[in-house]
Amino acid sequence: MTPQEASERAEAICRLAPVVPVLVIDDLAHARPLAEALVKGGLPALEVTLRTPVALDAIRIMSEVAGGTVGAGTLLTPADVRAAKAAGAKFGVSPGVTDRLLDACEADDLPLLPGAATATEVMALLERGYTVQKFFPAEASGGAPALKAIGAPIPQVRFCPTGGVSLKNANDYLRLSNTLCVGGSWVAPKEMMLRGDWAGIVALAQEAARLG
Ligand code: 3PG
């Protein structure tokens, strides 16, 4: 898959809803009800971070939920890319990039939303053909004003800002012309998952789906 094809696919996924939930799943039993709740609430694109032992199995289970598009986050290495692809991930997300990671995603046909935080990083990815990127860590890197400033000289790159994004500041990003959607963990709080409060997560997803 070329970087241009990956960017087209990433853009389509980013346009599914204003928010891509960033999910840290500790208990595999949460995978199916969590995916069902988020999709029901209007957030079909789901990023499962590869930070827990059950993450790959969670991707397998969540991929069976009708209406969802499940991807793998926290891709750091070519081995992560292969494992995510084998688990059925439809897209990948990374906090930053290395040439080896980009090579692996392109070779394994996994559309990547690659992370960048500075104009230089954005330009390096653009040079390789990636026009849709994750602005990470968004708030720590200057937030919406920084992303707006990057958009002045480099308007052809569009972003999914992630990291410190919440219901409070999401619209600051979503109103920027270079923002397609935002990523955030706030729609799937750990306490609600532990309580099995899936109705509560449906409500959080509905609230997020109305943003923008
Ligand atoms: C992460 O690193 O977990 C993501 O960027 C999500 O960040 P958040 O928890 O601030 O939404």
XYZ file of N, CA and C and ligand atoms in Angstrom:
647
model
N 0.851 -1.194 0.000
C 0.000 0.000 0.000
C 0.888 1.246 0.000
N 0.598 2.156 -0.948
C 1.413 3.366 -0.990
C 0.996 4.323 0.141
N 1.864 5.259 0.503
C 1.480 6.259 1.508
C 0.237 7.055 1.082
N 0.110 7.271 -0.239
C -1.066 8.008 -0.732
C -2.331 7.198 -0.488
N -2.281 5.903 -0.764
C -3.445 5.034 -0.509
C -3.739 4.963 0.983
N -2.678 4.880 1.775
C -2.859 4.828 3.230
C -3.531 6.111 3.721
N -3.126 7.245 3.158
C -3.703 8.525 3.577
C -5.177 8.615 3.190
N -5.514 8.110 2.001
C -6.925 8.119 1.586
C -7.773 7.286 2.527
N -7.236 6.122 2.881
C -7.975 5.226 3.792
C -8.074 5.871 5.180
N -6.977 6.472 5.639
C -6.986 7.121 6.961
C -7.980 8.270 6.977
N -8.054 9.001 5.883
C -9.010 10.114 5.833
C -10.444 9.592 5.916
N -10.734 8.518 5.193
C -12.091 7.959 5.227
C -12.449 7.527 6.652
N -11.490 6.932 7.347
C -11.744 6.479 8.722
C -11.946 7.692 9.641
N -11.122 8.719 9.448
C -11.245 9.926 10.279
C -12.563 10.660 10.029
N -13.157 10.443 8.876
C -14.412 11.139 8.568
C -15.653 10.377 9.049
N -15.440 9.199 9.649
C -16.597 8.428 10.125
C -17.310 9.115 11.285
N -16.545 9.814 12.120
C -17.122 10.471 13.307
C -16.127 11.519 13.797
N -16.584 12.482 14.612
C -15.639 13.504 15.087
C -14.603 12.990 16.078
N -14.869 11.830 16.685
C -13.946 11.324 17.707
C -13.606 9.848 17.434
N -12.303 9.541 17.507
C -11.847 8.150 17.495
C -11.493 7.786 18.946
N -12.257 6.897 19.564
C -11.919 6.497 20.930
C -10.565 5.788 20.979
N -9.752 6.182 21.939
C -8.460 5.527 22.172
C -8.650 4.608 23.379
N -8.510 3.300 23.146
C -8.945 2.326 24.142
C -7.778 1.548 24.745
N -7.778 1.476 26.055
C -6.809 0.650 26.780
C -7.626 -0.449 27.456
N -7.518 -1.669 26.944
C -8.371 -2.755 27.423
C -7.551 -3.737 28.256
N -7.917 -3.823 29.531
C -7.212 -4.727 30.447
C -7.903 -6.069 30.553
N -9.225 -6.065 30.412
C -10.028 -7.272 30.609
C -10.701 -7.624 29.288
N -10.354 -8.793 28.770
C -10.886 -9.187 27.455
C -12.414 -9.245 27.448
N -12.991 -9.485 28.606
C -14.462 -9.553 28.689
C -15.099 -8.204 28.365
N -14.320 -7.146 28.446
C -14.864 -5.815 28.143
C -14.903 -5.521 26.642
N -14.167 -6.300 25.866
C -13.956 -5.926 24.462
C -15.271 -5.802 23.687
N -16.086 -6.859 23.733
C -17.302 -6.840 22.915
C -18.316 -5.786 23.396
N -18.667 -5.764 24.702
C -19.643 -4.750 25.123
C -19.140 -3.313 24.933
N -17.849 -3.111 25.061
C -17.298 -1.768 24.856
C -17.463 -1.350 23.389
N -17.077 -2.233 22.476
C -17.220 -1.915 21.048
C -18.683 -1.681 20.702
N -19.554 -2.535 21.229
C -20.987 -2.378 20.924
C -21.498 -1.033 21.435
N -21.062 -0.639 22.632
C -21.536 0.627 23.214
C -21.053 1.824 22.392
N -19.793 1.795 21.993
C -19.239 2.946 21.255
C -19.861 3.050 19.859
N -20.022 1.909 19.199
C -20.643 1.929 17.866
C -22.098 2.388 17.989
N -22.799 1.870 18.983
C -24.200 2.264 19.202
C -24.309 3.773 19.460
N -23.325 4.313 20.165
C -23.344 5.741 20.473
C -22.922 6.625 19.305
N -22.474 6.016 18.221
C -22.151 6.818 17.035
C -20.672 7.001 16.763
N -19.832 6.178 17.406
C -18.381 6.265 17.170
C -17.890 4.929 16.606
N -17.899 4.768 15.289
C -17.566 3.464 14.705
C -16.073 3.157 14.577
N -15.224 4.180 14.499
C -13.782 3.925 14.352
C -13.157 3.809 15.735
N -12.548 2.665 16.022
C -12.030 2.401 17.364
C -10.543 2.073 17.308
N -9.766 2.736 18.163
C -8.328 2.459 18.243
C -8.036 1.692 19.525
N -7.604 0.461 19.369
C -7.226 -0.356 20.533
C -5.714 -0.268 20.686
N -5.261 0.289 21.794
C -3.816 0.458 21.971
C -3.161 -0.888 22.301
N -2.002 -1.118 21.711
C -1.268 -2.368 21.982
C -0.432 -2.195 23.245
N -1.114 -1.897 24.337
C -0.381 -1.642 25.582
C -0.741 -2.626 26.664
N -1.631 -3.546 26.354
C -2.024 -4.529 27.362
C -1.899 -5.923 26.741
N -1.744 -6.932 27.586
C -1.551 -8.291 27.057
C -2.737 -8.782 26.222
N -3.931 -8.268 26.475
C -5.112 -8.787 25.756
C -5.467 -7.956 24.521
N -4.653 -6.949 24.200
C -5.033 -5.999 23.144
C -5.304 -6.688 21.801
N -4.432 -7.626 21.410
C -4.616 -8.264 20.091
C -5.880 -9.117 20.065
N -6.137 -9.833 21.162
C -7.375 -10.618 21.225
C -8.587 -9.688 21.255
N -8.438 -8.544 21.892
C -9.537 -7.569 21.920
C -9.843 -7.085 20.503
N -8.807 -6.847 19.720
C -9.031 -6.417 18.323
C -9.796 -7.500 17.569
N -9.409 -8.768 17.786
C -10.111 -9.882 17.109
C -11.589 -9.878 17.454
N -11.897 -9.739 18.731
C -13.297 -9.807 19.180
C -14.069 -8.571 18.713
N -13.464 -7.415 18.861
C -14.169 -6.169 18.511
C -14.423 -6.072 17.004
N -13.557 -6.712 16.223
C -13.733 -6.672 14.772
C -14.997 -7.405 14.333
N -15.554 -8.236 15.213
C -16.792 -8.962 14.871
C -18.029 -8.101 15.092
N -17.871 -6.958 15.749
C -19.041 -6.120 16.060
C -19.471 -5.357 14.803
N -20.706 -5.542 14.420
C -21.207 -4.931 13.183
C -21.132 -3.413 13.266
N -20.693 -2.822 12.185
C -20.668 -1.357 12.117
C -19.378 -0.734 12.606
N -18.503 -1.520 13.213
C -17.256 -0.964 13.745
C -16.112 -1.068 12.743
N -15.141 -0.185 12.889
C -13.890 -0.250 12.125
C -12.777 -0.195 13.167
N -12.136 -1.333 13.395
C -11.207 -1.447 14.527
C -9.759 -1.382 14.053
N -8.996 -0.517 14.690
C -7.585 -0.371 14.376
C -6.735 -0.606 15.608
N -5.416 -0.638 15.371
C -4.470 -0.861 16.463
C -3.643 0.396 16.686
N -3.566 0.814 17.943
C -2.760 1.981 18.286
C -1.469 1.570 18.969
N -0.615 2.565 19.197
C 0.682 2.336 19.837
C 1.536 1.361 19.027
N 1.467 1.474 17.700
C 2.359 0.661 16.857
C 3.755 1.270 16.941
N 4.709 0.469 17.384
C 6.084 0.969 17.546
C 7.078 0.249 16.638
N 6.794 -1.003 16.309
C 7.779 -1.823 15.597
C 7.124 -2.579 14.437
N 7.937 -3.078 13.494
C 7.386 -3.940 12.442
C 6.651 -5.159 13.016
N 7.123 -5.686 14.132
C 6.433 -6.837 14.739
C 5.034 -6.432 15.196
N 4.891 -5.223 15.723
C 3.555 -4.729 16.105
C 2.640 -4.675 14.883
N 3.186 -4.214 13.771
C 2.395 -4.084 12.538
C 1.908 -5.456 12.088
N 2.807 -6.440 12.076
C 2.418 -7.795 11.655
C 1.356 -8.363 12.587
N 1.544 -8.166 13.891
C 0.595 -8.715 14.862
C -0.765 -8.035 14.736
N -0.767 -6.734 14.536
C -2.030 -5.991 14.402
C -2.783 -6.456 13.166
N -2.057 -6.605 12.082
C -2.664 -7.042 10.823
C -3.254 -8.443 10.982
N -2.478 -9.325 11.623
C -2.947 -10.703 11.811
C -4.189 -10.755 12.700
N -4.303 -9.810 13.617
C -5.468 -9.773 14.511
C -6.697 -9.181 13.826
N -6.504 -8.630 12.636
C -7.659 -8.097 11.909
C -7.784 -6.584 11.956
N -6.761 -5.901 12.443
C -6.833 -4.431 12.494
C -7.000 -3.875 11.075
N -7.901 -2.896 10.953
C -8.158 -2.291 9.637
C -7.279 -1.060 9.407
N -6.700 -0.560 10.476
C -5.786 0.578 10.361
C -4.848 0.564 11.559
N -3.780 1.356 11.452
C -2.831 1.466 12.550
C -2.632 2.919 12.927
N -2.219 3.129 14.171
C -1.919 4.474 14.656
C -0.601 4.396 15.413
N 0.279 5.397 15.208
C 1.561 5.386 15.917
C 1.819 6.755 16.531
N 2.509 6.788 17.663
C 2.777 8.072 18.317
C 3.801 8.918 17.568
N 4.679 8.260 16.845
C 5.696 8.912 16.020
C 6.027 7.918 14.923
N 7.080 8.154 14.174
C 7.394 7.166 13.137
C 8.883 6.867 13.078
N 9.167 5.695 12.536
C 10.524 5.341 12.122
C 10.401 4.828 10.691
N 11.501 4.819 9.961
C 11.442 4.295 8.597
C 11.019 2.830 8.601
N 11.510 2.083 9.583
C 11.155 0.657 9.641
C 9.659 0.465 9.854
N 9.062 1.326 10.668
C 7.617 1.209 10.915
C 6.824 1.544 9.644
N 7.230 2.616 8.969
C 6.535 2.998 7.733
C 6.702 1.915 6.675
N 7.913 1.376 6.532
C 8.159 0.305 5.559
C 7.235 -0.882 5.841
N 7.110 -1.236 7.122
C 6.304 -2.411 7.489
C 4.830 -2.188 7.165
N 4.311 -1.015 7.479
C 2.893 -0.741 7.193
C 2.630 -0.765 5.691
N 3.555 -0.191 4.929
C 3.382 -0.167 3.471
C 3.476 -1.593 2.902
N 4.418 -2.394 3.405
C 4.589 -3.767 2.904
C 3.413 -4.653 3.308
N 2.870 -4.433 4.502
C 1.791 -5.296 5.013
C 0.396 -4.745 4.705
N 0.322 -3.668 3.919
C -0.983 -3.101 3.538
C -1.828 -2.699 4.738
N -1.207 -2.117 5.734
C -1.972 -1.601 6.877
C -1.962 -0.078 6.794
N -3.125 0.553 6.531
C -3.140 2.018 6.470
C -2.730 2.597 7.815
N -1.797 3.527 7.778
C -1.268 4.066 9.033
C -1.648 5.532 9.191
N -2.039 5.870 10.411
C -2.186 7.264 10.821
C -0.931 7.569 11.624
N 0.079 8.170 10.988
C 1.383 8.305 11.630
C 1.470 9.566 12.497
N 2.145 9.445 13.618
C 2.234 10.559 14.544
C 3.323 11.554 14.197
N 2.997 12.846 14.400
C 3.961 13.928 14.214
C 3.593 15.060 15.164
N 4.611 15.783 15.646
C 4.343 16.852 16.602
C 4.941 18.191 16.204
N 5.835 18.192 15.221
C 6.506 19.438 14.826
C 6.410 19.636 13.318
N 6.676 20.855 12.871
C 6.639 21.134 11.424
C 7.622 20.234 10.679
N 8.769 19.994 11.273
C 9.768 19.145 10.609
C 9.262 17.705 10.464
N 8.637 17.207 11.518
C 8.097 15.832 11.447
C 6.962 15.752 10.437
N 6.103 16.770 10.432
C 4.999 16.805 9.475
C 5.555 16.824 8.051
N 6.591 17.648 7.832
C 7.187 17.756 6.490
C 7.840 16.449 6.053
N 8.499 15.763 6.990
C 9.154 14.497 6.631
C 8.115 13.474 6.183
N 6.982 13.425 6.898
C 5.922 12.489 6.513
C 5.270 12.904 5.196
N 5.107 14.209 5.018
C 4.513 14.701 3.762
C 5.411 14.346 2.574
N 6.719 14.496 2.784
C 7.675 14.175 1.722
C 7.536 12.720 1.285
N 7.205 11.865 2.243
C 7.032 10.436 1.928
C 5.634 10.150 1.363
N 4.720 11.112 1.468
C 3.396 10.908 0.864
C 2.243 10.824 1.837
N 2.522 11.017 3.130
C 1.453 10.920 4.130
C 0.812 12.292 4.354
N -0.417 12.450 3.871
C -1.116 13.733 3.991
C -2.148 13.734 5.118
N -2.303 12.605 5.773
C -3.192 12.531 6.942
C -2.355 11.999 8.098
N -2.261 12.768 9.168
C -1.347 12.439 10.261
C -2.035 12.628 11.611
N -1.441 12.011 12.620
C -1.913 12.202 13.998
C -1.029 13.279 14.631
N -1.636 14.322 15.156
C -0.864 15.343 15.876
C -0.770 14.883 17.323
N 0.436 14.467 17.726
C 0.613 13.866 19.053
C 1.944 14.277 19.679
N 1.984 14.545 20.970
C 0.867 14.660 21.917
C 0.250 16.047 21.797
N -1.014 16.105 21.440
C -1.629 17.360 20.985
C -1.545 18.493 22.016
N -2.070 18.254 23.197
C -2.101 19.356 24.173
C -0.695 19.725 24.627
N 0.138 18.739 24.881
C 1.505 19.000 25.347
C 2.353 19.680 24.273
N 1.944 19.550 23.010
C 2.703 20.165 21.909
C 2.177 21.546 21.538
N 1.333 22.099 22.373
C 0.836 23.451 22.097
C -0.645 23.535 21.765
N -1.283 22.375 21.670
C -2.735 22.364 21.500
C -3.203 22.926 20.167
N -4.462 23.355 20.159
C -5.068 23.840 18.915
C -4.312 25.030 18.315
N -3.788 25.976 19.116
C -3.043 27.078 18.489
C -1.808 26.593 17.724
N -1.130 25.585 18.258
C 0.056 25.045 17.566
C -0.356 24.358 16.269
N -1.444 23.601 16.312
C -1.874 22.888 15.103
C -2.344 23.881 14.038
N -3.012 24.935 14.499
C -3.444 25.979 13.551
C -2.219 26.634 12.896
N -1.186 26.873 13.704
C 0.024 27.517 13.184
C 0.748 26.617 12.177
N 0.759 25.312 12.423
C 1.379 24.376 11.468
C 0.593 24.388 10.159
N -0.722 24.588 10.269
C -1.593 24.572 9.087
C -1.392 25.767 8.172
N -0.809 26.835 8.689
C -0.619 28.021 7.834
C 0.371 27.728 6.697
N 1.580 27.245 7.006
C 2.505 26.927 5.906
C 2.270 25.565 5.260
N 1.583 24.653 5.984
C 1.432 23.276 5.463
C -0.061 22.897 5.471
N -0.877 23.604 4.679
C -2.328 23.366 4.753
C -2.768 22.046 4.142
N -1.870 21.422 3.358
C -2.287 20.200 2.661
C -2.265 18.957 3.544
N -1.748 19.086 4.777
C -1.774 17.941 5.693
C -2.941 18.109 6.656
N -3.746 17.051 6.787
C -4.862 17.075 7.734
C -4.565 16.126 8.897
N -5.180 16.410 10.038
C -4.755 15.759 11.277
C -5.898 15.166 12.097
N -5.486 14.196 12.913
C -6.296 13.713 14.022
C -5.494 14.019 15.288
N -5.729 15.173 15.931
C -4.994 15.465 17.157
C -5.419 14.523 18.295
N -4.430 14.068 19.042
C -4.678 13.097 20.115
C -3.679 13.343 21.240
N -4.152 13.124 22.465
C -3.274 13.319 23.622
C -3.703 14.556 24.385
N -4.468 14.332 25.457
C -4.967 15.458 26.238
C -6.220 16.101 25.660
N -6.810 15.463 24.659
C -8.048 15.999 24.080
C -9.225 15.481 24.902
N -10.184 16.361 25.143
C -11.340 16.001 25.978
C -12.579 16.688 25.424
N -13.696 16.422 26.078
C -14.947 17.068 25.667
C -14.799 18.594 25.702
N -14.003 19.078 26.668
C -13.832 20.529 26.868
C -13.108 21.208 25.713
N -12.043 20.569 25.203
C -11.237 21.268 24.189
C -11.371 20.680 22.777
N -12.170 19.620 22.615
C -12.247 18.953 21.303
C -12.663 19.927 20.202
N -13.636 20.775 20.496
C -14.110 21.684 19.438
C -13.070 22.738 19.056
N -12.125 23.032 19.951
C -11.042 23.963 19.587
C -10.267 23.409 18.391
N -10.102 22.081 18.388
C -9.428 21.427 17.262
C -10.371 21.252 16.074
N -11.587 20.762 16.368
C -12.498 20.386 15.279
C -12.887 21.575 14.407
N -12.759 22.785 14.956
C -13.099 23.931 14.105
C -11.930 24.373 13.210
N -10.756 23.768 13.382
C -9.618 24.095 12.506
C -9.807 23.434 11.137
N -9.386 24.137 10.090
C -9.575 23.587 8.741
C -8.681 22.366 8.483
N -7.618 22.189 9.286
C -6.733 21.034 9.054
C -6.983 19.887 10.037
N -8.128 19.903 10.692
C -8.460 18.801 11.604
C -9.647 18.016 11.069
N -9.460 16.691 10.920
C -10.525 15.826 10.414
C -11.356 15.253 11.550
N -10.700 14.917 12.652
C -11.361 14.341 13.822
C -10.353 14.440 14.959
N -10.767 14.063 16.158
C -9.814 14.011 17.268
C -9.811 12.592 17.837
N -8.729 12.255 18.532
C -8.672 10.976 19.236
C -8.673 11.235 20.723
N -9.293 10.337 21.481
C -9.276 10.554 22.926
C -9.793 9.358 23.695
N -9.297 9.256 24.925
C -9.675 8.123 25.776
C -10.871 8.446 26.666
N -11.329 9.725 26.652
C -12.329 10.107 27.634
C -13.678 9.397 27.458
N -13.923 8.867 26.274
C -15.217 8.207 26.039
C -15.269 6.785 26.600
N -14.136 6.282 27.085
C -14.131 4.929 27.650
C -13.364 4.920 28.968
N -13.930 5.569 30.004
C -13.217 5.645 31.285
C -13.083 4.259 31.933
N -11.932 4.051 32.519
C -11.637 2.756 33.138
C -12.687 2.369 34.190
N -13.099 3.345 35.018
C -14.053 3.030 36.092
C -15.376 2.546 35.519
N -15.815 3.165 34.426
C -17.090 2.744 33.830
C -16.973 1.340 33.257
N -15.817 1.039 32.665
C -15.624 -0.318 32.134
C -15.636 -1.335 33.280
N -14.950 -0.992 34.379
C -14.899 -1.923 35.512
C -16.284 -2.154 36.102
N -17.122 -1.123 36.086
C -18.500 -1.252 36.604
C -19.431 -1.909 35.598
N -18.968 -2.052 34.367
C -19.850 -2.575 33.316
C -20.938 -1.579 32.963
N -20.617 -0.312 33.078
C -21.609 0.735 32.798
C -21.626 1.052 31.294
N -22.120 0.096 30.521
C -22.089 0.256 29.065
C -23.074 1.321 28.610
N -24.183 1.451 29.320
C -25.143 2.504 28.963
C -24.493 3.880 29.145
N -23.688 3.997 30.192
C -22.982 5.257 30.426
C -22.000 5.559 29.295
N -21.361 4.525 28.775
C -20.413 4.713 27.667
C -21.160 5.040 26.372
N -22.340 4.452 26.180
C -23.166 4.838 25.023
C -23.454 6.346 25.103
N -23.796 6.810 26.300
C -24.130 8.242 26.470
C -22.910 9.125 26.192
N -21.738 8.715 26.667
C -20.518 9.498 26.401
C -20.213 9.523 24.896
N -20.444 8.385 24.241
C -20.186 8.320 22.800
C -21.160 9.224 22.047
N -22.418 9.215 22.469
C -23.415 10.070 21.786
C -23.035 11.546 21.919
N -22.589 11.907 23.126
C -22.173 13.290 23.367
C -20.976 13.649 22.461
N -20.031 12.708 22.344
C -18.843 12.949 21.500
C -19.217 12.994 20.025
N -20.163 12.165 19.640
C -20.554 12.097 18.223
C -21.216 13.393 17.767
N -21.726 14.156 18.722
C -22.377 15.430 18.359
C -21.387 16.595 18.255
N -20.122 16.352 18.602
C -19.123 17.443 18.547
C -18.872 17.900 17.121
N -18.274 19.069 17.035
C -17.839 19.547 15.711
C -18.842 20.464 15.061
C -2.754 7.998 24.459
O -1.576 8.161 24.358
O -3.260 7.185 25.242
C -3.638 8.740 23.551
O -2.949 9.775 22.975
C -4.858 9.222 24.257
O -4.541 10.231 25.117
P -5.637 10.774 26.147
O -5.759 9.730 27.223
O -5.064 12.063 26.639
O -6.942 10.941 25.379
